[in-house]
Tab-separated table of C-alpha atoms in Angstrom:
chain	number	residue	atom	x	y	z
A	1459	MET	CA	-16.758	-14.902	-28.072
A	1460	PRO	CA	-16.193	-11.154	-28.233
A	1461	THR	CA	-12.811	-9.960	-29.425
A	1462	LYS	CA	-10.581	-8.376	-26.716
A	1463	TYR	CA	-9.446	-4.855	-27.573
A	1464	TYR	CA	-5.851	-4.148	-26.751
A	1465	THR	CA	-4.626	-0.553	-26.038
A	1466	TRP	CA	-1.461	1.011	-24.950
A	1467	PHE	CA	-0.581	1.905	-21.256
A	1468	THR	CA	2.341	3.392	-19.603
A	1469	VAL	CA	3.275	1.688	-16.349
A	1470	ALA	CA	5.347	3.665	-13.889
A	1471	LEU	CA	7.541	1.448	-11.773
A	1472	LEU	CA	9.764	2.278	-8.774
A	1473	TYR	CA	13.018	0.569	-8.266
A	1474	GLU	CA	15.384	0.729	-5.160
A	1475	SER	CA	19.056	0.134	-5.309
A	1476	VAL	CA	20.214	-1.979	-2.299
A	1477	HIS	CA	23.868	-2.275	-1.612
A	1478	GLU	CA	25.381	-5.334	0.200
A	1479	GLY	CA	28.861	-5.411	1.785
A	1480	GLN	CA	31.497	-2.787	2.465
A	1481	PRO	CA	33.400	-0.933	-0.293
A	1482	GLU	CA	36.795	-2.352	-1.015
A	1483	HIS	CA	38.079	1.224	-1.882
A	1484	ILE	CA	36.466	4.645	-1.841
A	1485	ASP	CA	37.157	7.702	-4.197
A	1486	GLU	CA	35.860	11.257	-4.264
A	1487	ASP	CA	32.671	10.082	-6.006
A	1488	TYR	CA	31.643	7.604	-3.386
A	1489	ASP	CA	28.873	8.588	-1.038
A	1490	GLY	CA	27.637	5.955	1.396
A	1491	THR	CA	25.117	8.385	2.972
A	1492	THR	CA	22.586	8.210	0.031
A	1493	LYS	CA	20.137	5.770	-1.409
A	1494	THR	CA	19.093	5.686	-5.070
A	1495	TYR	CA	15.650	5.055	-6.385
A	1496	GLU	CA	14.717	4.749	-10.202
A	1497	GLU	CA	11.367	5.742	-11.560
A	1498	SER	CA	10.975	3.886	-14.886
A	1499	HIS	CA	8.111	4.105	-17.462
A	1500	ILE	CA	7.449	1.185	-19.722
A	1501	LEU	CA	4.815	0.601	-22.424
A	1502	VAL	CA	2.506	-2.312	-22.375
A	1503	LYS	CA	-0.556	-3.381	-24.400
A	1504	ALA	CA	-3.493	-4.597	-22.383
A	1505	THR	CA	-7.210	-4.941	-22.261
A	1506	SER	CA	-7.628	-3.048	-19.044
A	1507	THR	CA	-5.793	-1.008	-16.311
A	1508	GLU	CA	-5.722	-4.014	-14.080
A	1509	GLU	CA	-4.148	-6.167	-16.704
A	1510	ALA	CA	-1.620	-3.420	-17.578
A	1511	CYS	CA	-0.719	-3.089	-14.021
A	1512	ALA	CA	-0.170	-6.844	-13.646
A	1513	LEU	CA	1.824	-7.028	-16.776
A	1514	GLY	CA	3.894	-4.038	-15.524
A	1515	LEU	CA	4.570	-5.861	-12.235
A	1516	GLN	CA	5.659	-9.016	-14.117
A	1517	LEU	CA	7.953	-7.108	-16.455
A	1518	GLY	CA	9.284	-5.083	-13.565
A	1519	LYS	CA	10.267	-8.122	-11.688
A	1520	ASN	CA	11.862	-9.695	-14.755
A	1521	HIS	CA	14.074	-6.455	-15.064
A	1522	GLU	CA	15.405	-6.686	-11.426
A	1523	GLN	CA	19.148	-7.129	-11.577
A	1524	THR	CA	22.218	-7.749	-9.459
A	1525	TYR	CA	25.900	-6.779	-10.117
A	1526	GLU	CA	29.199	-5.696	-8.528
A	1527	ASN	CA	29.839	-2.046	-8.651
A	1528	GLN	CA	33.249	-0.339	-9.101
A	1529	TYR	CA	33.649	-0.340	-5.209
A	1530	GLY	CA	33.216	-4.038	-4.715
A	1531	GLU	CA	29.782	-3.765	-3.231
A	1532	ILE	CA	26.968	-6.064	-4.608
A	1533	VAL	CA	24.036	-4.000	-5.913
A	1534	HIS	CA	20.563	-5.215	-6.246
A	1535	TRP	CA	18.014	-3.265	-8.121
A	1536	LYS	CA	14.713	-4.496	-6.614
A	1537	LEU	CA	11.209	-3.540	-7.936
A	1538	VAL	CA	9.467	-1.689	-4.956
A	1539	LYS	CA	6.124	-0.834	-6.513
A	1540	VAL	CA	3.963	-0.273	-9.561
A	1541	LEU	CA	3.411	3.549	-9.105
A	1542	ASP	CA	0.833	4.047	-11.714
A	1543	CYS	CA	-0.888	2.725	-14.923
A	1544	PHE	CA	-1.647	5.388	-17.462
A	1545	GLU	CA	-3.885	4.602	-20.424
A	1546	LEU	CA	-2.691	6.327	-23.697
A	1547	LEU	CA	-5.400	8.210	-25.505
A	1548	ASP	CA	-4.219	7.163	-28.935
A	1549	ASP	CA	-3.230	3.728	-30.345
A	1550	ASP	CA	-0.766	5.151	-32.820
A	1551	ILE	CA	2.659	5.769	-31.095
A	1552	ALA	CA	4.064	8.885	-32.731
A	1553	VAL	CA	6.752	11.429	-32.052
A	1554	GLY	CA	5.736	13.980	-29.397
A	1555	MET	CA	3.022	11.755	-28.064
A	1556	GLU	CA	2.408	12.029	-24.383
A	1557	VAL	CA	3.188	8.749	-22.748
A	1558	TYR	CA	3.035	9.675	-19.018
A	1559	SER	CA	1.974	12.606	-16.896
A	1560	ARG	CA	1.252	13.257	-13.208
A	1561	TYR	CA	0.151	16.059	-11.115
A	1562	ILE	CA	2.259	17.352	-8.157
A	1563	VAL	CA	0.288	19.067	-5.488
A	1564	THR	CA	2.236	21.279	-3.007
A	1565	THR	CA	1.448	23.925	-0.477
A	1566	LYS	CA	0.925	27.404	-1.915
A	1567	ASP	CA	4.099	28.741	-0.321
A	1568	GLN	CA	6.358	26.039	-1.981
A	1569	SER	CA	8.566	27.600	-4.738
A	1570	THR	CA	9.105	26.084	-8.125
A	1571	LYS	CA	12.839	25.675	-7.227
A	1572	GLU	CA	11.702	23.731	-4.026
A	1573	VAL	CA	9.443	21.374	-6.145
A	1574	ILE	CA	12.227	20.764	-8.538
A	1575	GLU	CA	14.667	19.980	-5.840
A	1576	ARG	CA	12.185	17.736	-4.096
A	1577	PHE	CA	10.764	15.821	-6.971
A	1578	PHE	CA	13.469	16.029	-9.695
A	1579	GLN	CA	17.164	15.471	-9.264
A	1580	THR	CA	18.992	17.995	-11.316
C-alpha cells in the first residue's frame, strides 16, 4: 500500500455573525444597521485539496460559537462557506512564509482607495 503524503494547506473560511433578540440597552458604539462577517485562514495537513477543504469545513463547523453580547443580544457565529483551499509550496513553516494570497480583479477605473474600502475594512 503506498504511503500517503501530507502537505500543508491554508483553508479560507467565511463566518457570519447572526444576532437574535432586541438590545437591552444601546450606547454610542451600537450599530443595528450593519452585519459582520469574518474571513478566517486556518492551516491543515492533507493529502489533497479536496481533503483539505473537507477538513477545513469540519474544523470551521467546530469553531462556530454562540454567546450573549454586551447589549443582551444572542450572537451566533455561523460558518457560511469554505472560500478557498490554498496548497503551501513548502512543508517547512517559517517566519515570512506566504500562507494565503488571492487576486482581486476590478474595473480599470476603480482606484486603490476604492478597492481598500470595498475589500478591506480599515
